[in-house]
Amino acid sequence: MKPIGYWLNRTDQALTASMDALLADFGLTRLGWQVLGVVKDDPQATDTAVLTALAANADVPALTSAVTSVLAGGWVTRPQPDHLALTDGGRARLAEVARRVDAFRERSATGITHEEYVTAVTVLERMTRNLTEPREGSPARP
């Protein structure tokens, strides 16, 4: 059996490649989709909020590029400096993209029960906390 790190990397690569292909018709990438999700969920979204919310997903240059891309694509606008808001057209297109992403999520979870999914996420979350949260008597981890 291959170690968990191997499967984490392969799964992330497969998710990204599949989502990028799915979203290409819309001029989006997986990261662009994630940026739009932050903006949709926060009517007062700022560049800093996007960078903070998605820090675990990509580095600052990649996130900045994704923000630039959704701005250029007309998905979002800047109602004021450093703020982002969905455009009316972006909101409408986002509804269509969401339908495709829902179907993608269903396909990616084929053969996986809800309980198995919850277990997998819980284990990965616990493993991450084990490696990132300081333990009593030991130095904080980077």
PDB file of C-alpha atoms in Angstrom, residues 29-40 45 50 54 62-64 66-68 70 76 84:
ATOM      1  CA  THR A  29      -9.591  27.144 -13.096  1.00  0.00           C
ATOM      2  CA  ARG A  30     -10.123  25.330  -9.820  1.00  0.00           C
ATOM      3  CA  LEU A  31      -8.374  28.187  -8.028  1.00  0.00           C
ATOM      4  CA  GLY A  32     -10.489  30.789  -9.842  1.00  0.00           C
ATOM      5  CA  TRP A  33     -13.598  28.866  -8.776  1.00  0.00           C
ATOM      6  CA  GLN A  34     -12.369  28.946  -5.176  1.00  0.00           C
ATOM      7  CA  VAL A  35     -11.774  32.717  -5.392  1.00  0.00           C
ATOM      8  CA  LEU A  36     -15.330  33.177  -6.687  1.00  0.00           C
ATOM      9  CA  GLY A  37     -16.609  31.096  -3.775  1.00  0.00           C
ATOM     10  CA  VAL A  38     -14.966  33.422  -1.257  1.00  0.00           C
ATOM     11  CA  VAL A  39     -16.346  36.502  -3.014  1.00  0.00           C
ATOM     12  CA  LYS A  40     -19.837  34.964  -3.274  1.00  0.00           C
ATOM     13  CA  ALA A  45     -14.743  40.505   0.289  1.00  0.00           C
ATOM     14  CA  VAL A  50      -9.373  35.972  -0.390  1.00  0.00           C
ATOM     15  CA  LEU A  54      -7.328  30.332   0.406  1.00  0.00           C
ATOM     16  CA  ALA A  62      -1.085  32.112  -7.743  1.00  0.00           C
ATOM     17  CA  LEU A  63      -3.983  33.597  -5.772  1.00  0.00           C
ATOM     18  CA  THR A  64      -3.235  37.097  -7.047  1.00  0.00           C
ATOM     19  CA  ALA A  66      -6.556  33.986  -9.994  1.00  0.00           C
ATOM     20  CA  VAL A  67      -8.072  37.251  -8.708  1.00  0.00           C
ATOM     21  CA  THR A  68      -6.731  39.078 -11.764  1.00  0.00           C
ATOM     22  CA  VAL A  70     -11.739  36.567 -12.539  1.00  0.00           C
ATOM     23  CA  VAL A  76     -16.075  40.196 -10.340  1.00  0.00           C
ATOM     24  CA  LEU A  84     -14.260  42.416  -4.777  1.00  0.00           C
TER      25      LEU A  84
END
